mmCIF file with all atom_site columns, C-alpha atoms in Angstrom:
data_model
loop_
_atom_site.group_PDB
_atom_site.id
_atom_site.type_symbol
_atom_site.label_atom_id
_atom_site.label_alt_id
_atom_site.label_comp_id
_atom_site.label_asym_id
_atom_site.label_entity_id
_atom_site.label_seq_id
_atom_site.pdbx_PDB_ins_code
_atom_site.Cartn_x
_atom_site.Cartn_y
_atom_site.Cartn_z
_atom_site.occupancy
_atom_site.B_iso_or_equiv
_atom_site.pdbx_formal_charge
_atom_site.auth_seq_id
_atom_site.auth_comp_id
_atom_site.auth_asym_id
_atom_site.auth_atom_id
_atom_site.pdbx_PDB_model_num
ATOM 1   C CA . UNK A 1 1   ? -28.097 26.425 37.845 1.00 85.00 ? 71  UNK A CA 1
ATOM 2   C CA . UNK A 1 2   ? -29.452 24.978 34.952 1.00 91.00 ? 72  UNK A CA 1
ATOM 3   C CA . UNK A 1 3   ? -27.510 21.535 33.939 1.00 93.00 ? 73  UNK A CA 1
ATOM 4   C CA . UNK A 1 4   ? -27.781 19.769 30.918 1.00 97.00 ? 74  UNK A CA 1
ATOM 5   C CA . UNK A 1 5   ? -27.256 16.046 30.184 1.00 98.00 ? 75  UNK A CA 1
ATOM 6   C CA . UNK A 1 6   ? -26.966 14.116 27.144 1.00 98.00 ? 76  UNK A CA 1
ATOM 7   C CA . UNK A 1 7   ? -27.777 10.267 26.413 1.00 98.00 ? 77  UNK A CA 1
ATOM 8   C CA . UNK A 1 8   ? -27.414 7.952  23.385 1.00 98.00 ? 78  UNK A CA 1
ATOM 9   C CA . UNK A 1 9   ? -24.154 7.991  22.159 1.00 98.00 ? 79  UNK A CA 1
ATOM 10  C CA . UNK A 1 10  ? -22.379 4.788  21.290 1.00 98.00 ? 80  UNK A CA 1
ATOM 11  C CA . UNK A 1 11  ? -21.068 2.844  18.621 1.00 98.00 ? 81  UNK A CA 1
ATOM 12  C CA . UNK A 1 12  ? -22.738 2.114  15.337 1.00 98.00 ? 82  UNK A CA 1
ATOM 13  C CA . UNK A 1 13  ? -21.834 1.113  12.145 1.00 98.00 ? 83  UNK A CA 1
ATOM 14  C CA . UNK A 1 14  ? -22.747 2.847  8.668  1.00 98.00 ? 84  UNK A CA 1
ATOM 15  C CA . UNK A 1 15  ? -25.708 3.504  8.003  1.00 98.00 ? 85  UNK A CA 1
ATOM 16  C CA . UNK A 1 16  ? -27.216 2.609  11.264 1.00 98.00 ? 86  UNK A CA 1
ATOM 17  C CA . UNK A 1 17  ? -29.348 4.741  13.814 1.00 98.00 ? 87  UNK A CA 1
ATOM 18  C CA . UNK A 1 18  ? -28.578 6.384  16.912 1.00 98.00 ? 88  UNK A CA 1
ATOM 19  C CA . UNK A 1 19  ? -31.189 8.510  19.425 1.00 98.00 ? 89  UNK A CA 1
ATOM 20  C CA . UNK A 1 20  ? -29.576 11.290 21.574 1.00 98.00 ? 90  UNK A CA 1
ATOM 21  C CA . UNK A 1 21  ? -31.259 12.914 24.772 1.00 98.00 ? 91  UNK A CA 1
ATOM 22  C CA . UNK A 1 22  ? -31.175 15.940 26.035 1.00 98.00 ? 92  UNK A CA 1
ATOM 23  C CA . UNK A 1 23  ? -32.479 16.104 29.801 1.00 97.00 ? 93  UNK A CA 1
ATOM 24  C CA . UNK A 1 24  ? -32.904 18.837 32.856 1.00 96.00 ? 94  UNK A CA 1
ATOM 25  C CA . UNK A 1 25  ? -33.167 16.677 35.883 1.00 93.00 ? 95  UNK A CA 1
ATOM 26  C CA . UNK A 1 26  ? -34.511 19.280 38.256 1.00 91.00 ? 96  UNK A CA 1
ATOM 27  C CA . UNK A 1 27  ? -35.086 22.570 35.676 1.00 92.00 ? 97  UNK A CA 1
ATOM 28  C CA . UNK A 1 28  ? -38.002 22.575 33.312 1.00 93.00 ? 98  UNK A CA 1
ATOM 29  C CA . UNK A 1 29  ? -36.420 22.901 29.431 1.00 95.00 ? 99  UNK A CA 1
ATOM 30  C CA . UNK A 1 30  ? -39.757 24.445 28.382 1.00 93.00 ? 100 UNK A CA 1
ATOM 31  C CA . UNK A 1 31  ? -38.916 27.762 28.496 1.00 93.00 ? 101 UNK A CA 1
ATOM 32  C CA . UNK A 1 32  ? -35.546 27.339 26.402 1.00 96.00 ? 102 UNK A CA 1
ATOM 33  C CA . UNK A 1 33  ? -34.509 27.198 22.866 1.00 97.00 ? 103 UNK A CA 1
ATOM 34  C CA . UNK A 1 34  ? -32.111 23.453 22.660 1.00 98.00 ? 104 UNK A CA 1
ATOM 35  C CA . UNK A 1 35  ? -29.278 23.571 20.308 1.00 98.00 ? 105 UNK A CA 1
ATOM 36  C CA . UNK A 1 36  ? -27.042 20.365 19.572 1.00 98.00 ? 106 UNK A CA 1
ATOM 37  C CA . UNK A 1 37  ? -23.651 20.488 18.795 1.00 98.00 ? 107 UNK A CA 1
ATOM 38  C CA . UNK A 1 38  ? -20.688 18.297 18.136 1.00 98.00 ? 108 UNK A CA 1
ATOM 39  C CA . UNK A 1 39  ? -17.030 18.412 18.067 1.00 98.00 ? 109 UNK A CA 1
ATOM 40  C CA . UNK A 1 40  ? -14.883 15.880 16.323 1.00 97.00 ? 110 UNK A CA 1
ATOM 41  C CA . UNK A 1 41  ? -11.612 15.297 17.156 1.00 93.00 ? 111 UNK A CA 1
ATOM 42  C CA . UNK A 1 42  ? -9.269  18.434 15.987 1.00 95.00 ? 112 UNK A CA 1
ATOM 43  C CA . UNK A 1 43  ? -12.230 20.165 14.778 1.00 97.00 ? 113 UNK A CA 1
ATOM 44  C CA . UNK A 1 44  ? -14.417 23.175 15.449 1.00 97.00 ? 114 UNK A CA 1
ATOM 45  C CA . UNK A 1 45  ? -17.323 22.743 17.851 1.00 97.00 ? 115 UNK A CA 1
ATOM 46  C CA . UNK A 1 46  ? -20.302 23.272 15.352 1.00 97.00 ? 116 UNK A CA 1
ATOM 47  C CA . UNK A 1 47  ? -24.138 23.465 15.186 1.00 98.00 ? 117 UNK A CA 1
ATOM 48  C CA . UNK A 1 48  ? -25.711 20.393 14.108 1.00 98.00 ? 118 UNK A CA 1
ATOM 49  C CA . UNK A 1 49  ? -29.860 21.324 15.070 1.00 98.00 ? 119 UNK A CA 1
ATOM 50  C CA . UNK A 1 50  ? -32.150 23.715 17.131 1.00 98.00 ? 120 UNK A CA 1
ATOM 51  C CA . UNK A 1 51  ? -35.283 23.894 17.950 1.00 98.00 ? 121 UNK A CA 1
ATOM 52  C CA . UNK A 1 52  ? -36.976 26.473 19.592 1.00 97.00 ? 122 UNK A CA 1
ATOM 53  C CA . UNK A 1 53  ? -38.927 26.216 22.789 1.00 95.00 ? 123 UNK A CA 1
ATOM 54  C CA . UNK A 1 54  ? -42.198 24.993 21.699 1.00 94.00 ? 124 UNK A CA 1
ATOM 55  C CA . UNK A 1 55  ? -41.379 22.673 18.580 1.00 94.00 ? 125 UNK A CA 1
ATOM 56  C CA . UNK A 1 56  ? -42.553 25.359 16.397 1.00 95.00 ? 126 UNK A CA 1
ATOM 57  C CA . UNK A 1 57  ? -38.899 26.515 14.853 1.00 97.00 ? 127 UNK A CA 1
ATOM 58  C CA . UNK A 1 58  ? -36.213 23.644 13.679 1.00 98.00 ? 128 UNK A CA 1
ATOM 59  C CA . UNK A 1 59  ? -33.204 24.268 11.763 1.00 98.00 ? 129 UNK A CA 1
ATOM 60  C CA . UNK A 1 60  ? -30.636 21.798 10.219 1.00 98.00 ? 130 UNK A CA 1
ATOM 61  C CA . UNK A 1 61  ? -27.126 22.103 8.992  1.00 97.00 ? 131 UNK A CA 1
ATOM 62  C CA . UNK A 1 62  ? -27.222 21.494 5.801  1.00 97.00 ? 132 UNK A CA 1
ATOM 63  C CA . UNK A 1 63  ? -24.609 18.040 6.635  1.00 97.00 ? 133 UNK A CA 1
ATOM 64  C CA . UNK A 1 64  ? -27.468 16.779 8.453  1.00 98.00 ? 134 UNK A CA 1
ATOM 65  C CA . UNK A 1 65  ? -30.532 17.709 6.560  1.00 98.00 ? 135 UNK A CA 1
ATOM 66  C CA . UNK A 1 66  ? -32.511 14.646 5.592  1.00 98.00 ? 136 UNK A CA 1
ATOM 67  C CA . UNK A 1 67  ? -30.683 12.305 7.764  1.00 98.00 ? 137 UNK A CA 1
ATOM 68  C CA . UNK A 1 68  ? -31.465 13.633 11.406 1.00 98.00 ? 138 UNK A CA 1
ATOM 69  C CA . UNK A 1 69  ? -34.843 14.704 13.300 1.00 98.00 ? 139 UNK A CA 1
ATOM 70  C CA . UNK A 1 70  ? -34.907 17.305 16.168 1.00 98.00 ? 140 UNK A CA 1
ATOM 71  C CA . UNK A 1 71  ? -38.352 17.352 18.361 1.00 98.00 ? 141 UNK A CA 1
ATOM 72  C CA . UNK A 1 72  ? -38.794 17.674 22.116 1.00 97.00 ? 142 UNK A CA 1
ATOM 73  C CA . UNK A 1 73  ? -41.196 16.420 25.014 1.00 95.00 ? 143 UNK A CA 1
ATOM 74  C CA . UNK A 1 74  ? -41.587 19.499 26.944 1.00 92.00 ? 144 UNK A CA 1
ATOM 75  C CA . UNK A 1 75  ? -44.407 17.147 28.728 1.00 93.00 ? 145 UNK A CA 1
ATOM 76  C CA . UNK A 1 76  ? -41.111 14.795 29.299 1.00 94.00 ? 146 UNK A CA 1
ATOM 77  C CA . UNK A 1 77  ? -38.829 17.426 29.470 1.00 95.00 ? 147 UNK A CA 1
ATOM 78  C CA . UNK A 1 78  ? -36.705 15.929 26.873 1.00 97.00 ? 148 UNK A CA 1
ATOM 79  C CA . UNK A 1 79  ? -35.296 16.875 23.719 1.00 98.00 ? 149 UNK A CA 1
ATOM 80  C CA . UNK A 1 80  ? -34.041 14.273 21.434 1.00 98.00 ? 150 UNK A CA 1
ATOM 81  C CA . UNK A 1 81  ? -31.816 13.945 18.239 1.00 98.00 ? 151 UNK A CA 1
ATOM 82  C CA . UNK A 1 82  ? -32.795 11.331 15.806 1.00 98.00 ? 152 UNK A CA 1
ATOM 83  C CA . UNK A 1 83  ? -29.894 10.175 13.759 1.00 98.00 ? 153 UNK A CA 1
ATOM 84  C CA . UNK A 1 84  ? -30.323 8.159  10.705 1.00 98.00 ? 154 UNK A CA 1
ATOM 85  C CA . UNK A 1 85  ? -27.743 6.844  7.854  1.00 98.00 ? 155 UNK A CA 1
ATOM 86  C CA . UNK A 1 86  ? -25.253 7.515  9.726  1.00 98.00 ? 156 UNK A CA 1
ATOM 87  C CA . UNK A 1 87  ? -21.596 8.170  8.118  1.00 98.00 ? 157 UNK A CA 1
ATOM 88  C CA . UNK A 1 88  ? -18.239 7.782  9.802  1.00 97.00 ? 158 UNK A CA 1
ATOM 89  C CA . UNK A 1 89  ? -17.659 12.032 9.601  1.00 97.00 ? 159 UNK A CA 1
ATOM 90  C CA . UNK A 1 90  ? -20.847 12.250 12.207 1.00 98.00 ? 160 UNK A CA 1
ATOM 91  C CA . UNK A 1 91  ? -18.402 10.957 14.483 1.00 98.00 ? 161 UNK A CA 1
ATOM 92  C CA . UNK A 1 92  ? -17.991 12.827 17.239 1.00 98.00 ? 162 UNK A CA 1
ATOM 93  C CA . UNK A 1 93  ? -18.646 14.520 20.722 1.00 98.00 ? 163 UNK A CA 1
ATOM 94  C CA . UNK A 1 94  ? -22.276 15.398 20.745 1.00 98.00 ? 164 UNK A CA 1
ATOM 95  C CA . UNK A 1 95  ? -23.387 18.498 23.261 1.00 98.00 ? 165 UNK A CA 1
ATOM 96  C CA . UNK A 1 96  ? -26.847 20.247 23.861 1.00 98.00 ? 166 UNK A CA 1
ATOM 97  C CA . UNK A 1 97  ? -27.251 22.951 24.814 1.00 98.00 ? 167 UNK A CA 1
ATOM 98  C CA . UNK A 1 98  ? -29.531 25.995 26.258 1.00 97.00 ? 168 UNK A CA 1
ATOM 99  C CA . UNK A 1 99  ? -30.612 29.477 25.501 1.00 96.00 ? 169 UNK A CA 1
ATOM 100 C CA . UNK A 1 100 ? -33.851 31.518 26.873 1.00 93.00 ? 170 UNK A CA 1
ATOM 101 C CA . UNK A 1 101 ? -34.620 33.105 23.214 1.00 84.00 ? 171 UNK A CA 1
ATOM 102 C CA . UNK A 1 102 ? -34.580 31.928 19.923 1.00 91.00 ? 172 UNK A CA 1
ATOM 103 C CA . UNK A 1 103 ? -33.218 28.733 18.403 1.00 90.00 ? 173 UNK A CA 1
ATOM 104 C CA . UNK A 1 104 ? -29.700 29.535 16.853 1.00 92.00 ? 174 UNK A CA 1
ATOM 105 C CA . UNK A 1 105 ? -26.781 27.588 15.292 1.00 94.00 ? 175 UNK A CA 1
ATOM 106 C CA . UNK A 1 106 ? -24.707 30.168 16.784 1.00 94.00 ? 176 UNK A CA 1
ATOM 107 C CA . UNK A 1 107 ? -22.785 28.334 19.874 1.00 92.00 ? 177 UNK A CA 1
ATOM 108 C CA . UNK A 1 108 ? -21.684 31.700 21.117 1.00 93.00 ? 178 UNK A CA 1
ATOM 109 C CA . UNK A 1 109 ? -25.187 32.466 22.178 1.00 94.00 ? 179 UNK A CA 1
ATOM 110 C CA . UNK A 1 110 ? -26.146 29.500 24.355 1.00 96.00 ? 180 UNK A CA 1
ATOM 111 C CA . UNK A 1 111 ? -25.460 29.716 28.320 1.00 94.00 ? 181 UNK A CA 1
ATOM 112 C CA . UNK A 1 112 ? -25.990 26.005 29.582 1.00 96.00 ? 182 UNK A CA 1
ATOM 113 C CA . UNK A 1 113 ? -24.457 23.090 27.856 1.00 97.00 ? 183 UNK A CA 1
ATOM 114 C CA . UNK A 1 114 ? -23.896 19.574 28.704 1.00 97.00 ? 184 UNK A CA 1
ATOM 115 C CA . UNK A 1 115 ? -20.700 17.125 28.886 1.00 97.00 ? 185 UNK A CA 1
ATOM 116 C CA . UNK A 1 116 ? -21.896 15.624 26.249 1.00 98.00 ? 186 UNK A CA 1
ATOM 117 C CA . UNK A 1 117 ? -21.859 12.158 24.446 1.00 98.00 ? 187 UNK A CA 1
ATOM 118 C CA . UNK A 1 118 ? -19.877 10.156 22.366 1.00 98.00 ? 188 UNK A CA 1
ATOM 119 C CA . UNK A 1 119 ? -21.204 9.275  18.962 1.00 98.00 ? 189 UNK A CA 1
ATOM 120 C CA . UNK A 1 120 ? -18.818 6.902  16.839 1.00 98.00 ? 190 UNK A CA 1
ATOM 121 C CA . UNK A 1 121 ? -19.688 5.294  13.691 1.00 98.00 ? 191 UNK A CA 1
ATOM 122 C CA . UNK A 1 122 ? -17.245 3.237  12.543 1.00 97.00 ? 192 UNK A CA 1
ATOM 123 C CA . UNK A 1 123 ? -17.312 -0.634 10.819 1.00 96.00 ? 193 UNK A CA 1
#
């Protein structure tokens, strides 16, 4: 069974920088699409990036365009999420997660996910 887990999350104020990792231990990710999600408190889980399995496809939501950077290792097994300029709405639970096909925002259509990791930006 395929298991996800995340890294990264912490505290940071405005405008800082945070790195999130997506990992496999045992499973090789390069045969899967990697979506990242997050849920804030009383909110909607929603799509945040994807990227499909070879780096070739990337999508953004638009809240996140310009300010965050999706790639992946598949040599590493890793995928990461760059976060930059952080605001205080980013805050939130932070998930990846896994399909076979192609990279979607849709949450509905990934299988594996992660517990995820916090991600608080607050001064």
């Amino acid at each position: 069974q395929l298991q996800l887990v995340e890294s990264g999350g912490g505290l940071v104020q405005p405008g800082g920088s945070l790195r999130l990792s997506c990992t496999a231990p045992g499973f090789s990710l390069d045969q899967y699409a990697i979506g990242w999600f997050r849920q804030a408190p009383g909110k909607e889980r929603e799509g945040v990036s994807c990227i499909n399995n070879s780096g070739s496809y990337i999508n953004y939501d638009g809240s996140v365009k310009g300010r965050f950077t999706i790639g992946r290792d598949n040599a590493k097994n890793m995928v990461y999420l760059q976060m930059n300029s952080l605001k205080p709405e980013d805050t939130a639970i932070y998930y990846c997660a896994a399909r076979k096909y192609g990279a979607v925002l849709f949450l509905g259509l990934y299988e594996h996910w992660g517990q995820g990791t916090q991600v608080t930006v607050s001064s």
